[in-house]
Short mmCIF file of C-alpha atoms and ligand atoms in Angstrom, two decimals:
data_model
loop_
_atom_site.label_atom_id
_atom_site.label_comp_id
_atom_site.label_asym_id
_atom_site.label_seq_id
_atom_site.Cartn_x
_atom_site.Cartn_y
_atom_site.Cartn_z
CA MET A 1 101.38 127.31 72.33
CA SER A 2 102.52 127.35 75.94
CA LEU A 3 102.11 123.69 76.87
CA TYR A 4 104.99 121.25 77.15
CA LEU A 5 104.61 117.50 77.37
CA GLY A 6 106.92 115.23 79.35
CA LEU A 7 106.56 111.46 78.97
CA ASP A 8 108.15 108.73 81.05
CA SER A 9 108.44 105.23 79.60
CA SER A 10 109.29 103.33 82.76
CA THR A 11 109.38 99.69 83.78
CA GLN A 12 105.77 99.38 84.87
CA SER A 13 103.98 102.30 83.23
CA LEU A 14 103.98 105.12 80.70
CA SER A 15 103.28 108.51 82.29
CA ALA A 16 102.65 112.02 81.06
CA VAL A 17 103.03 115.39 82.75
CA VAL A 18 101.54 118.37 80.91
CA LEU A 19 103.05 121.74 81.88
CA ASP A 20 101.89 125.27 81.26
CA LEU A 21 105.19 127.15 81.39
CA GLU A 22 103.71 130.65 81.40
CA ALA A 23 101.19 129.85 84.12
CA ARG A 24 103.87 127.84 86.01
CA GLU A 25 101.38 125.07 86.43
CA VAL A 26 101.22 121.30 86.04
CA VAL A 27 97.99 120.96 84.08
CA LEU A 28 97.72 117.18 84.30
CA ASP A 29 99.63 114.09 85.23
CA HIS A 30 98.42 110.72 84.09
CA SER A 31 99.72 107.14 83.75
CA ILE A 32 98.99 103.95 81.87
CA GLY A 33 99.95 100.94 84.01
CA PHE A 34 101.13 98.12 81.75
CA ASP A 35 99.80 95.28 83.90
CA GLU A 36 96.38 96.91 84.30
CA ARG A 37 95.76 98.28 80.82
CA LEU A 38 97.89 96.06 78.59
CA ALA A 39 97.71 92.64 80.21
CA ASP A 40 97.51 90.93 76.79
CA PHE A 41 101.24 91.51 76.32
CA GLY A 42 101.84 88.94 79.06
CA CYS A 43 104.19 91.00 81.23
CA LYS A 44 104.20 91.01 85.01
CA ASN A 45 105.30 94.29 86.57
CA GLY A 46 106.36 95.25 83.05
CA VAL A 47 108.64 92.24 82.56
CA LEU A 48 108.12 89.10 80.45
CA PRO A 49 108.12 85.95 82.63
CA ASN A 50 111.30 83.88 82.36
CA ALA A 51 112.41 80.72 84.13
CA ASP A 52 115.87 82.24 84.67
CA PRO A 53 115.66 84.91 87.41
CA THR A 54 118.63 86.77 85.91
CA VAL A 55 116.85 87.35 82.57
CA ALA A 56 114.55 90.39 82.32
CA HIS A 57 113.10 91.35 78.94
CA SER A 58 110.07 93.42 78.02
CA ASP A 59 107.97 93.91 74.91
CA PRO A 60 108.74 97.16 73.06
CA LEU A 61 105.39 96.93 71.26
CA MET A 62 103.67 97.22 74.66
CA TRP A 63 105.36 100.60 75.18
CA LEU A 64 103.97 101.75 71.82
CA ALA A 65 100.48 100.48 72.61
CA ALA A 66 100.75 102.46 75.85
CA LEU A 67 101.68 105.60 73.90
CA ASP A 68 98.52 105.33 71.79
CA LEU A 69 96.40 104.73 74.92
CA LEU A 70 98.01 107.58 76.83
CA LEU A 71 97.57 110.21 74.12
CA ASP A 72 93.99 109.12 73.64
CA ASP A 73 93.39 109.47 77.40
CA LEU A 74 94.96 112.96 77.43
CA ARG A 75 92.60 114.08 74.70
CA GLN A 76 89.62 112.60 76.48
CA LYS A 77 90.65 114.43 79.62
CA GLY A 78 90.33 117.68 77.72
CA ILE A 79 94.00 118.43 76.94
CA ASP A 80 94.31 120.33 73.65
CA LEU A 81 97.40 118.64 72.27
CA GLY A 82 97.45 121.31 69.54
CA GLN A 83 98.78 123.68 72.22
CA VAL A 84 101.86 121.55 72.92
CA ALA A 85 104.94 123.45 71.74
CA ALA A 86 107.40 120.62 72.42
CA VAL A 87 107.51 117.10 73.77
CA SER A 88 110.37 115.17 75.32
CA GLY A 89 110.65 112.09 77.42
CA SER A 90 112.41 109.87 79.85
CA GLY A 91 113.08 106.18 79.41
CA GLN A 92 114.01 103.39 81.80
CA GLN A 93 117.77 103.35 81.34
CA HIS A 94 119.94 100.70 79.64
CA GLY A 95 117.06 98.82 77.91
CA SER A 96 117.53 98.37 74.15
CA VAL A 97 115.36 97.98 71.06
CA TYR A 98 116.62 96.21 67.93
CA LEU A 99 115.39 97.40 64.52
CA ASN A 100 115.97 96.06 61.01
CA ALA A 101 116.59 97.92 57.76
CA LYS A 102 112.85 98.42 57.15
CA ALA A 103 112.53 100.60 60.25
CA THR A 104 113.57 103.87 58.59
CA ALA A 105 110.81 103.68 55.98
CA ILE A 106 108.23 102.46 58.49
CA LEU A 107 108.97 105.32 60.90
CA LYS A 108 108.63 107.81 58.07
CA SER A 109 105.25 106.66 56.80
CA LEU A 110 103.17 105.77 59.86
CA SER A 111 99.47 105.65 59.04
CA PRO A 112 97.07 107.24 61.55
CA ARG A 113 94.57 104.52 60.70
CA ARG A 114 96.58 101.70 62.30
CA PRO A 115 97.94 101.37 65.85
CA LEU A 116 101.64 102.07 66.36
CA ALA A 117 102.42 98.61 67.75
CA ARG A 118 101.06 96.83 64.68
CA GLN A 119 102.95 99.11 62.29
CA LEU A 120 106.29 98.84 64.08
CA LYS A 121 106.17 95.06 64.56
CA PRO A 122 107.78 94.27 61.17
CA ALA A 123 110.58 96.77 62.02
CA LEU A 124 111.88 94.69 64.95
CA SER A 125 114.90 92.46 64.36
CA ARG A 126 114.59 91.11 67.90
CA PRO A 127 111.09 90.72 69.32
CA THR A 128 111.97 91.51 72.94
CA SER A 129 114.04 94.15 74.72
CA PRO A 130 116.46 93.37 77.54
CA ILE A 131 115.85 95.92 80.31
CA TRP A 132 117.76 97.27 83.30
CA MET A 133 116.60 94.42 85.58
CA ASP A 134 118.52 91.86 83.51
CA SER A 135 121.62 90.46 85.19
CA SER A 136 122.38 87.60 82.81
CA THR A 137 125.58 89.00 81.28
CA ARG A 138 128.27 88.45 83.93
CA ALA A 139 130.41 86.55 81.41
CA GLN A 140 130.16 89.37 78.86
CA CYS A 141 131.10 91.94 81.54
CA ASP A 142 134.24 89.95 82.34
CA GLU A 143 135.13 89.54 78.65
CA MET A 144 134.70 93.24 77.88
CA GLU A 145 136.67 94.37 80.93
CA ALA A 146 139.48 91.96 80.06
CA ALA A 147 139.57 93.25 76.47
CA VAL A 148 140.25 96.85 77.48
CA GLY A 149 142.58 96.45 80.45
CA GLY A 150 140.28 95.74 83.39
CA GLY A 151 137.28 97.15 85.22
CA LEU A 152 138.98 100.28 86.44
CA ALA A 153 140.10 101.17 82.91
CA VAL A 154 136.50 100.75 81.70
CA ALA A 155 135.25 102.93 84.57
CA GLU A 156 137.80 105.64 83.78
CA LEU A 157 136.77 105.61 80.13
CA THR A 158 133.00 105.19 80.32
CA GLY A 159 132.06 106.29 83.87
CA SER A 160 131.20 102.78 85.08
CA ARG A 161 132.78 99.35 85.27
CA CYS A 162 131.00 96.82 83.06
CA PHE A 163 127.55 96.15 84.49
CA GLU A 164 125.21 93.32 83.57
CA ARG A 165 122.32 95.62 82.67
CA PHE A 166 124.39 98.09 80.63
CA THR A 167 123.58 98.03 76.94
CA GLY A 168 127.08 97.17 75.68
CA THR A 169 127.24 93.89 77.60
CA GLN A 170 123.68 93.08 76.55
CA ILE A 171 124.51 93.70 72.89
CA ARG A 172 127.53 91.42 73.21
CA LYS A 173 125.34 88.61 74.59
CA PHE A 174 122.85 89.11 71.73
CA TRP A 175 125.62 88.92 69.13
CA GLN A 176 127.02 85.73 70.72
CA ALA A 177 123.66 84.02 71.17
CA GLU A 178 121.87 85.15 68.00
CA PRO A 179 124.47 86.19 65.40
CA ARG A 180 121.98 86.07 62.50
CA ARG A 181 119.53 88.39 64.18
CA TYR A 182 122.40 90.65 65.17
CA GLU A 183 123.46 90.82 61.54
CA ARG A 184 119.93 91.71 60.45
CA THR A 185 119.87 94.52 63.02
CA ALA A 186 120.36 97.89 61.34
CA ARG A 187 119.83 100.12 64.39
CA ILE A 188 120.02 99.57 68.14
CA HIS A 189 118.13 102.15 70.17
CA LEU A 190 117.81 102.77 73.87
CA VAL A 191 114.24 102.92 75.20
CA SER A 192 114.65 106.71 75.24
CA SER A 193 115.88 107.13 71.65
CA PHE A 194 113.39 104.52 70.36
CA MET A 195 110.39 106.37 71.76
CA ALA A 196 111.76 109.70 70.48
CA SER A 197 112.23 108.12 67.02
CA VAL A 198 108.60 107.05 66.89
CA LEU A 199 107.43 110.54 67.88
CA ALA A 200 109.69 112.22 65.33
CA GLY A 201 109.10 109.67 62.54
CA LYS A 202 112.85 109.24 62.07
CA HIS A 203 115.85 107.84 63.95
CA ALA A 204 116.55 110.04 66.96
CA PRO A 205 119.97 110.38 68.60
CA ILE A 206 120.95 108.98 71.99
CA ASP A 207 121.59 111.82 74.44
CA HIS A 208 124.74 112.00 76.59
CA GLY A 209 122.75 111.39 79.77
CA ASP A 210 121.40 107.99 78.74
CA GLY A 211 124.34 107.16 76.43
CA ALA A 212 126.55 107.00 79.53
CA GLY A 213 124.59 103.94 80.68
CA MET A 214 125.87 101.69 77.91
CA ASN A 215 129.58 101.12 78.74
CA LEU A 216 130.17 102.32 75.16
CA MET A 217 130.56 106.12 75.46
CA ASP A 218 133.71 108.00 76.39
CA ILE A 219 132.37 109.92 79.37
CA ARG A 220 134.66 112.92 78.91
CA LYS A 221 134.68 113.25 75.12
CA ARG A 222 131.00 112.24 74.90
CA GLU A 223 131.70 110.17 71.80
CA TRP A 224 131.46 106.44 71.16
CA ALA A 225 134.64 104.84 72.55
CA PRO A 226 136.16 102.71 69.74
CA ALA A 227 137.82 100.26 72.19
CA MET A 228 134.51 99.57 73.91
CA LEU A 229 132.62 99.14 70.63
CA LYS A 230 135.23 96.64 69.53
CA ALA A 231 135.05 94.79 72.83
CA ALA A 232 131.26 94.54 72.56
CA ALA A 233 130.44 93.23 69.08
CA PRO A 234 131.62 93.50 65.45
CA GLY A 235 130.30 96.28 63.24
CA LEU A 236 128.55 97.93 66.17
CA LYS A 237 129.30 101.57 65.33
CA SER A 238 127.16 101.50 62.18
CA LYS A 239 124.21 100.13 64.15
CA LEU A 240 124.19 102.84 66.81
CA PRO A 241 122.43 106.20 66.50
CA ARG A 242 124.58 109.30 66.82
CA LEU A 243 125.21 110.79 70.24
CA ALA A 244 123.86 114.27 70.94
CA ARG A 245 123.42 116.85 73.67
CA SER A 246 120.30 116.41 75.77
CA ASP A 247 118.87 119.70 74.48
CA THR A 248 118.90 118.61 70.82
CA VAL A 249 115.70 119.24 68.87
CA VAL A 250 115.21 116.06 66.83
CA GLY A 251 112.61 117.58 64.52
CA ARG A 252 108.88 118.20 64.16
CA ILE A 253 106.40 115.66 65.46
CA SER A 254 105.44 112.94 62.96
CA PRO A 255 102.21 113.50 60.95
CA TYR A 256 100.82 110.35 62.64
CA PHE A 257 100.38 112.29 65.89
CA VAL A 258 99.12 115.42 64.14
CA GLN A 259 96.39 113.55 62.31
CA LYS A 260 95.46 111.14 65.06
CA TYR A 261 95.69 113.21 68.23
CA GLY A 262 95.56 116.82 67.03
CA PHE A 263 99.16 117.88 67.74
CA SER A 264 100.27 120.98 65.88
CA PRO A 265 102.58 120.20 62.92
CA LYS A 266 104.92 122.76 64.53
CA CYS A 267 105.29 120.75 67.76
CA GLN A 268 108.93 119.91 68.32
CA VAL A 269 110.37 116.62 69.52
CA VAL A 270 113.32 117.05 71.88
CA ALA A 271 115.80 114.19 72.42
CA TRP A 272 114.71 111.89 75.24
CA SER A 273 117.00 110.99 78.11
CA GLY A 274 117.17 108.38 80.86
CA ASP A 275 114.73 108.48 83.75
CA ASN A 276 117.44 109.34 86.26
CA PRO A 277 118.91 112.30 84.32
CA CYS A 278 115.33 113.53 83.81
CA SER A 279 114.54 113.14 87.52
CA LEU A 280 117.61 115.21 88.32
CA ILE A 281 115.88 118.11 86.56
CA GLY A 282 112.45 117.14 87.92
CA VAL A 283 113.68 117.70 91.48
CA GLY A 284 115.59 120.83 90.54
CA LEU A 285 119.13 119.49 91.11
CA ILE A 286 120.80 121.87 88.69
CA ARG A 287 123.73 122.44 91.07
CA SER A 288 125.83 120.07 93.18
CA GLY A 289 125.60 119.67 96.96
CA ARG A 290 122.22 118.00 97.34
CA ILE A 291 121.18 114.43 96.87
CA CYS A 292 117.99 112.87 95.62
CA ILE A 293 116.71 109.44 96.59
CA SER A 294 114.12 108.10 94.20
CA LEU A 295 112.01 105.25 95.57
CA GLY A 296 110.62 103.55 92.48
CA THR A 297 110.84 100.13 90.85
CA SER A 298 114.55 100.69 91.37
CA ASP A 299 115.72 102.84 94.26
CA THR A 300 118.29 105.34 93.06
CA TYR A 301 120.60 107.70 94.94
CA PHE A 302 121.93 110.53 92.80
CA GLY A 303 123.18 114.06 92.52
CA LEU A 304 124.74 116.50 90.07
CA MET A 305 128.56 116.53 89.76
CA PRO A 306 130.60 119.20 87.99
CA GLU A 307 133.40 116.71 87.18
CA PRO A 308 133.26 112.94 86.73
CA ARG A 309 134.20 111.11 89.96
CA ILE A 310 134.59 107.39 89.38
CA SER A 311 133.54 104.63 91.76
CA ALA A 312 136.59 102.35 91.83
CA GLU A 313 134.72 99.59 93.68
CA GLY A 314 132.03 99.49 91.00
CA GLU A 315 129.29 100.70 93.32
CA GLY A 316 127.97 103.41 91.09
CA HIS A 317 128.05 105.32 87.85
CA VAL A 318 128.76 108.63 86.19
CA PHE A 319 126.08 109.69 83.74
CA GLY A 320 125.60 112.92 81.83
CA SER A 321 123.32 115.53 83.36
CA PRO A 322 120.86 117.27 81.00
CA THR A 323 122.46 120.57 82.09
CA GLY A 324 125.69 119.50 80.37
CA ASP A 325 127.38 118.60 83.70
CA TYR A 326 127.69 115.10 85.12
CA MET A 327 125.64 113.15 87.62
CA SER A 328 126.60 110.38 89.99
CA LEU A 329 124.17 107.54 90.55
CA ILE A 330 123.82 104.32 92.48
CA CYS A 331 121.04 101.94 91.53
CA PHE A 332 119.51 99.39 93.88
CA LEU A 333 117.36 96.85 92.08
CA ASN A 334 115.42 95.72 95.14
CA GLY A 335 113.18 98.80 95.41
CA SER A 336 109.39 99.00 95.34
CA LEU A 337 108.72 95.41 94.25
CA THR A 338 110.73 94.19 97.23
CA ARG A 339 108.91 96.47 99.69
CA GLU A 340 105.68 95.20 98.22
CA ARG A 341 106.76 91.55 98.43
CA ILE A 342 107.45 91.89 102.18
CA LYS A 343 104.19 93.81 102.75
CA ASP A 344 102.21 91.16 100.85
CA ALA A 345 103.93 88.28 102.64
CA TYR A 346 102.17 89.46 105.81
CA GLY A 347 98.90 90.34 104.07
CA LEU A 348 99.24 94.03 104.99
CA SER A 349 97.89 97.19 103.38
CA TRP A 350 100.33 100.10 102.99
CA ASP A 351 98.65 101.78 105.98
CA ARG A 352 99.26 98.70 108.15
CA PHE A 353 102.83 98.52 106.81
CA SER A 354 103.40 102.14 107.94
CA ASP A 355 101.82 101.33 111.33
CA ALA A 356 104.36 98.52 111.68
CA LEU A 357 107.18 100.99 111.01
CA ARG A 358 105.83 103.31 113.68
CA GLN A 359 105.33 100.55 116.26
CA THR A 360 108.90 99.27 116.02
CA LYS A 361 112.08 100.98 117.20
CA PRO A 362 115.04 102.39 115.25
CA GLY A 363 117.67 99.67 114.91
CA ASN A 364 114.97 96.97 115.26
CA GLY A 365 116.66 95.55 118.37
CA GLY A 366 119.56 94.41 116.20
CA ARG A 367 117.33 92.36 113.85
CA VAL A 368 118.64 92.60 110.29
CA MET A 369 117.36 91.60 106.86
CA LEU A 370 119.30 91.55 103.59
CA PRO A 371 116.34 91.67 101.20
CA TYR A 372 117.67 90.34 97.91
CA VAL A 373 114.26 89.20 96.67
CA PHE A 374 115.63 89.80 93.15
CA PRO A 375 119.27 89.73 92.02
CA GLU A 376 120.88 92.94 93.36
CA ILE A 377 123.03 95.47 91.51
CA VAL A 378 124.69 97.11 94.54
CA PRO A 379 126.09 95.14 96.24
CA ASN A 380 126.37 92.66 93.40
CA VAL A 381 124.19 89.62 94.13
CA LEU A 382 123.34 87.32 91.23
CA LYS A 383 121.47 84.64 93.18
CA PRO A 384 118.39 86.13 94.85
CA GLN A 385 117.98 85.26 98.53
CA VAL A 386 116.53 86.95 101.62
CA TYR A 387 118.91 86.71 104.59
CA ARG A 388 117.68 87.20 108.17
CA TYR A 389 119.92 87.79 111.19
CA GLY A 390 118.25 87.51 114.59
CA LEU A 391 115.01 88.18 112.76
CA ASP A 392 112.08 85.79 113.11
CA GLU A 393 110.32 85.41 109.75
CA GLY A 394 106.99 85.21 111.63
CA ASP A 395 107.41 88.68 113.19
CA ALA A 396 105.53 90.83 110.67
CA ALA A 397 106.26 94.25 112.20
CA ALA A 398 109.99 93.59 112.63
CA ASN A 399 110.24 92.35 109.02
CA CYS A 400 108.56 95.52 107.71
CA ARG A 401 111.04 97.70 109.58
CA ALA A 402 113.93 95.44 108.58
CA VAL A 403 113.33 95.81 104.83
CA ILE A 404 113.26 99.63 104.99
CA GLU A 405 116.25 99.85 107.35
CA ALA A 406 118.17 97.53 105.02
CA GLN A 407 117.45 99.67 101.98
CA MET A 408 118.45 102.87 103.75
CA ALA A 409 121.55 101.35 105.37
CA SER A 410 122.71 99.93 102.06
CA MET A 411 122.37 103.36 100.45
CA ALA A 412 124.37 105.00 103.23
CA ILE A 413 127.16 102.40 103.09
CA HIS A 414 127.48 102.16 99.31
CA SER A 415 127.34 105.89 98.60
CA LYS A 416 130.50 106.74 100.52
CA TRP A 417 132.56 106.84 97.30
CA MET A 418 130.61 109.92 96.17
CA GLY A 419 132.27 111.87 98.95
CA VAL A 420 129.19 114.03 99.58
CA LYS A 421 128.11 114.83 103.10
CA THR A 422 124.63 116.04 102.54
CA ARG A 423 122.32 117.57 105.11
CA THR A 424 119.41 117.66 102.71
CA ILE A 425 117.82 114.84 100.76
CA TYR A 426 115.09 115.26 98.18
CA ALA A 427 112.81 112.23 98.08
CA THR A 428 110.81 111.29 95.01
CA GLY A 429 109.16 108.25 93.39
CA GLY A 430 106.02 106.41 94.50
CA ALA A 431 107.14 105.40 98.01
CA SER A 432 108.30 108.93 98.85
CA ALA A 433 104.68 109.69 99.75
CA ASN A 434 105.10 107.43 102.80
CA ARG A 435 106.31 109.58 105.69
CA ALA A 436 107.08 106.61 107.93
CA ILE A 437 109.64 105.48 105.33
CA LEU A 438 111.03 109.01 105.09
CA GLU A 439 111.53 109.15 108.85
CA ILE A 440 113.84 106.15 108.62
CA MET A 441 115.59 107.77 105.65
CA ALA A 442 116.17 111.00 107.62
CA ASN A 443 117.51 109.14 110.65
CA VAL A 444 119.81 106.72 108.82
CA HIS A 445 121.30 109.51 106.68
CA ASN A 446 121.17 112.18 109.40
CA ALA A 447 119.67 114.64 106.94
CA ASP A 448 116.50 116.65 106.44
CA VAL A 449 114.24 114.98 103.89
CA TYR A 450 111.80 116.85 101.66
CA GLN A 451 108.91 115.66 99.50
CA PHE A 452 107.67 117.02 96.18
CA GLU A 453 104.21 117.87 95.00
CA VAL A 454 104.65 116.01 91.71
CA GLY A 455 105.93 112.53 92.55
CA LYS A 456 106.52 111.84 88.85
CA SER A 457 109.88 113.61 88.77
CA ALA A 458 111.09 111.85 85.61
CA ALA A 459 108.10 112.91 83.48
CA LEU A 460 108.19 116.40 85.01
CA GLY A 461 111.91 116.67 84.27
CA ALA A 462 111.26 115.56 80.69
CA GLY A 463 108.62 118.27 80.27
CA LEU A 464 110.98 120.90 81.67
CA ARG A 465 113.75 119.67 79.34
CA ALA A 466 111.33 120.00 76.42
CA ALA A 467 110.67 123.62 77.39
CA HIS A 468 114.32 124.45 77.94
CA ALA A 469 115.45 122.97 74.61
CA ALA A 470 112.62 124.39 72.51
CA LEU A 471 113.14 127.90 73.92
CA LYS A 472 116.87 127.64 73.33
CA ALA A 473 116.32 126.51 69.73
CA SER A 474 114.11 129.52 69.10
CA GLY A 475 116.77 131.90 70.44
CA ARG A 476 114.92 132.58 73.72
CA GLU A 477 117.07 130.49 76.05
CA MET A 478 115.91 130.49 79.66
CA PRO A 479 118.46 129.74 82.42
CA TRP A 480 117.86 126.39 84.14
CA ALA A 481 117.15 128.06 87.48
CA GLU A 482 114.26 129.88 85.86
CA VAL A 483 112.98 126.84 83.97
CA VAL A 484 112.64 124.73 87.12
CA LYS A 485 111.34 127.54 89.34
CA GLY A 486 107.93 126.83 90.79
CA PHE A 487 107.87 123.33 89.30
CA ALA A 488 110.77 121.40 90.73
CA GLU A 489 110.89 122.75 94.24
CA PRO A 490 110.43 120.70 97.39
CA VAL A 491 107.40 121.35 99.55
CA LYS A 492 108.81 123.39 102.47
CA GLU A 493 106.27 122.10 104.98
CA SER A 494 107.09 118.50 104.08
CA ARG A 495 110.45 118.59 105.85
CA VAL A 496 111.21 115.45 107.90
CA ARG A 497 113.94 116.20 110.45
CA PRO A 498 116.30 113.57 111.79
CA ASP A 499 115.76 112.57 115.40
CA LYS A 500 119.02 112.84 117.39
CA ALA A 501 118.56 109.67 119.43
CA ALA A 502 117.67 107.62 116.34
CA VAL A 503 120.65 109.03 114.41
CA LYS A 504 122.92 107.71 117.18
CA VAL A 505 121.36 104.27 116.99
CA TYR A 506 121.81 104.13 113.23
CA ARG A 507 125.47 105.13 113.44
CA GLU A 508 126.00 101.83 115.30
CA PHE A 509 123.44 99.94 113.21
CA LEU A 510 125.39 100.64 110.01
CA LYS A 511 128.34 98.68 111.48
CA LEU A 512 126.07 95.75 112.29
CA TYR A 513 124.46 95.88 108.85
CA GLY A 514 127.91 95.98 107.22
CA ALA A 515 128.96 92.90 109.23
CA CYS A 516 125.83 91.00 108.11
CA GLU A 517 126.46 91.95 104.48
CA ALA A 518 130.10 90.84 104.71
CA HIS A 519 129.01 87.53 106.24
CA ALA A 520 126.30 86.79 103.66
CA LEU A 521 128.14 87.90 100.56
CA ARG A 522 131.88 87.83 101.19
CA GLY A 523 132.39 84.98 103.67
CA GLY A 524 132.98 87.38 106.59
CA LYS A 525 132.73 86.24 110.18
CA ASP A 526 129.48 85.50 111.98
CA PRO A 527 127.88 88.85 112.85
CA ALA A 528 126.72 87.60 116.29
CA ALA A 529 129.52 89.54 118.01
CA ALA A 530 128.67 92.69 116.03
CA ARG A 531 125.05 92.28 117.15
CA GLU A 532 126.10 91.99 120.78
CA ARG A 533 128.24 95.11 120.48
CA PHE A 534 125.29 96.94 118.92
CA LEU A 535 122.91 95.90 121.71
CA LYS A 536 125.47 96.83 124.37
CA LYS A 537 125.96 100.31 122.86
CA LEU A 538 122.21 100.74 122.88
CA GLY A 539 122.26 99.99 126.59
C1 XUL B 1 119.71 103.15 86.58
C2 XUL B 1 118.80 102.00 86.46
C3 XUL B 1 117.36 102.17 86.82
C4 XUL B 1 116.49 102.32 85.61
C5 XUL B 1 115.05 102.22 86.08
O1 XUL B 1 121.01 102.84 86.31
O2 XUL B 1 119.17 100.94 86.05
O3 XUL B 1 117.18 103.24 87.70
O4 XUL B 1 116.78 103.50 84.94
O5 XUL B 1 114.15 102.79 85.29
#
């Protein structure tokens, strides 16, 4: 049994990467898109429609239906699931699943004759799951921060100030709005621990990587923080799974998967983690000094950190790394859906969008967009709005450049707290295949940018974590450097080098962008003067 399976339960799809560790080969990668294959669940881009733009929930039963579809597809594609030694996974972070007291028995006795979604339905104490795109809990953030001595105190304790999408604030809102359902909730899982529980047929722990995204875990002790639990909701401790290291073997795979899909009864289930901690492994960031930018539904900027460094301004987070270290992360909500919205507004294909990037100049002649199509996490914007400065909405090419320059400029400005001056960026996620976007990334950040062969870094990282943990459990521990070798390495020839002249333009552009942001969000002065200065510097 030399195969390892990594799954990624993300916002818009469920993906699998099958690895052959001995052959150092990715045997298959495959995805089930929720909107395409599971439209009956009524989600759009993986989210249930809601009149309030700050509310974002999904249907946990859709994720289970996707798991059945995906495993069936893998078998049909000729993968012998009986050869899988261990499986682990990655989940969209912060999202939560609410189970009642029947869940334990239901998980234990799943019948291979009925689909997972139908069997788990009676185990839900709340039919929907708030996910990371939800920003409806500002009041709960304020209440929790006030209860424990302010935002900085929360950040020192948990690695992040209180954030709207973090599970603790979401649980508090649930308790306040639906106390009866909260009372009937016996277990609250993250997406990661929920999916692991179904695979193992019993409640799985929450790993330290994903647990750090809840505002409930003491980031240094890696235990639930009593003050935060108390600030969130009554009786919460008894409803949470235990916390565990990311390399914990939860147990053998449930008989459901053995009988239905031909897994070996010996196949081990390794604790799942968040998509960002998994991606850290999937791009081989097992040491500090390099940065990864993942261009997915969310755009994330992250790297490994030996010690927790806190963002006092609330621009980012400290999570656990699957290696046992820490990772720093900044999450930008306006990622791929926003790029797509701008592209679609001008009726362009992705090729035409890239042409537009190539036809326009770095700095866009001082034309700036702040593309908050959705509420934004960093900087915090609760009311979605697209701002344009000197930018004509009818100018398609300039708008295409403006959205990418805005995303890259925002990353450069809001990552200063990390204190990393990196000369190398690893790019992953769907949009990292677009070299015109990567050129802007290289120039704004003045760094070499590399691509990866497997764009699905979260699923790949999950598969590598499965291998690492299973080998360790059997007494044959392999060092991380060896685990990731040949799998999580950038493609050397893909290097995109910064262009000196463009780097100079962007150094000035960042000041202009900062002035526009201050004007739109913090009542700063009109950025017209900043624009003039920028144009003058450009000559
Ligand atoms: C990270 C975050 C997102 C989700 C997306 O804090 O909210 O990156 O994990 O899947």
